[in-house]
């Protein structure tokens, strides 16, 4: 018995980007888990993950 689910999975699961949404003039809450490495004094030792999100935040 055949099912009705013959659509390829690639066509179904398209990941949305923030660019796909109409957010101009709207207030957003963006949660980011940076999980950055810290030294023994809790100073960030590599801020690459933080810097990479700035285009989205700005």
Short mmCIF file of C-alpha atoms in Angstrom, two decimals, residues 2-54:
data_model
loop_
_atom_site.label_atom_id
_atom_site.label_comp_id
_atom_site.label_asym_id
_atom_site.label_seq_id
_atom_site.Cartn_x
_atom_site.Cartn_y
_atom_site.Cartn_z
CA UNK A 2 1.50 3.35 -1.05
CA UNK A 3 1.37 6.37 1.20
CA UNK A 4 0.80 10.02 0.32
CA UNK A 5 4.19 11.07 1.66
CA UNK A 6 6.27 10.85 -1.51
CA UNK A 7 7.55 14.45 -1.38
CA UNK A 8 11.35 14.45 -1.02
CA UNK A 9 12.40 15.39 2.49
CA UNK A 10 14.75 18.13 1.19
CA UNK A 11 11.79 20.05 -0.21
CA UNK A 12 9.82 19.83 3.02
CA UNK A 13 12.39 20.84 5.61
CA UNK A 14 13.61 24.26 4.46
CA UNK A 15 15.33 26.05 7.32
CA UNK A 16 14.13 29.63 7.75
CA UNK A 17 16.56 32.49 8.10
CA UNK A 18 15.92 35.80 9.83
CA UNK A 19 15.99 37.27 6.30
CA UNK A 20 12.87 35.22 5.47
CA UNK A 21 10.78 37.05 8.07
CA UNK A 22 9.05 40.43 7.91
CA UNK A 23 10.48 42.00 11.08
CA UNK A 24 11.11 45.60 10.08
CA UNK A 25 9.90 47.93 12.82
CA UNK A 26 9.21 45.05 15.20
CA UNK A 27 10.84 44.31 18.53
CA UNK A 28 12.56 40.93 18.71
CA UNK A 29 14.00 38.75 21.41
CA UNK A 30 17.06 36.87 20.23
CA UNK A 31 18.46 34.19 22.53
CA UNK A 32 22.02 33.18 21.86
CA UNK A 33 24.06 30.56 23.70
CA UNK A 34 27.59 31.69 22.92
CA UNK A 35 29.33 28.95 24.93
CA UNK A 36 32.65 30.81 24.69
CA UNK A 37 35.89 29.61 26.27
CA UNK A 38 36.90 31.31 29.52
CA UNK A 39 40.19 31.50 31.38
CA UNK A 40 40.62 30.92 35.12
CA UNK A 41 39.53 34.53 35.82
CA UNK A 42 36.36 34.10 33.71
CA UNK A 43 37.66 36.32 30.90
CA UNK A 44 36.60 35.38 27.39
CA UNK A 45 39.59 33.93 25.55
CA UNK A 46 38.02 33.66 22.07
CA UNK A 47 35.19 36.01 21.04
CA UNK A 48 34.72 34.64 17.49
CA UNK A 49 31.23 33.28 18.23
CA UNK A 50 30.11 36.61 19.68
CA UNK A 51 31.52 38.63 16.76
CA UNK A 52 29.91 36.30 14.21
CA UNK A 53 26.40 37.14 15.54
CA UNK A 54 26.80 40.92 15.33
#
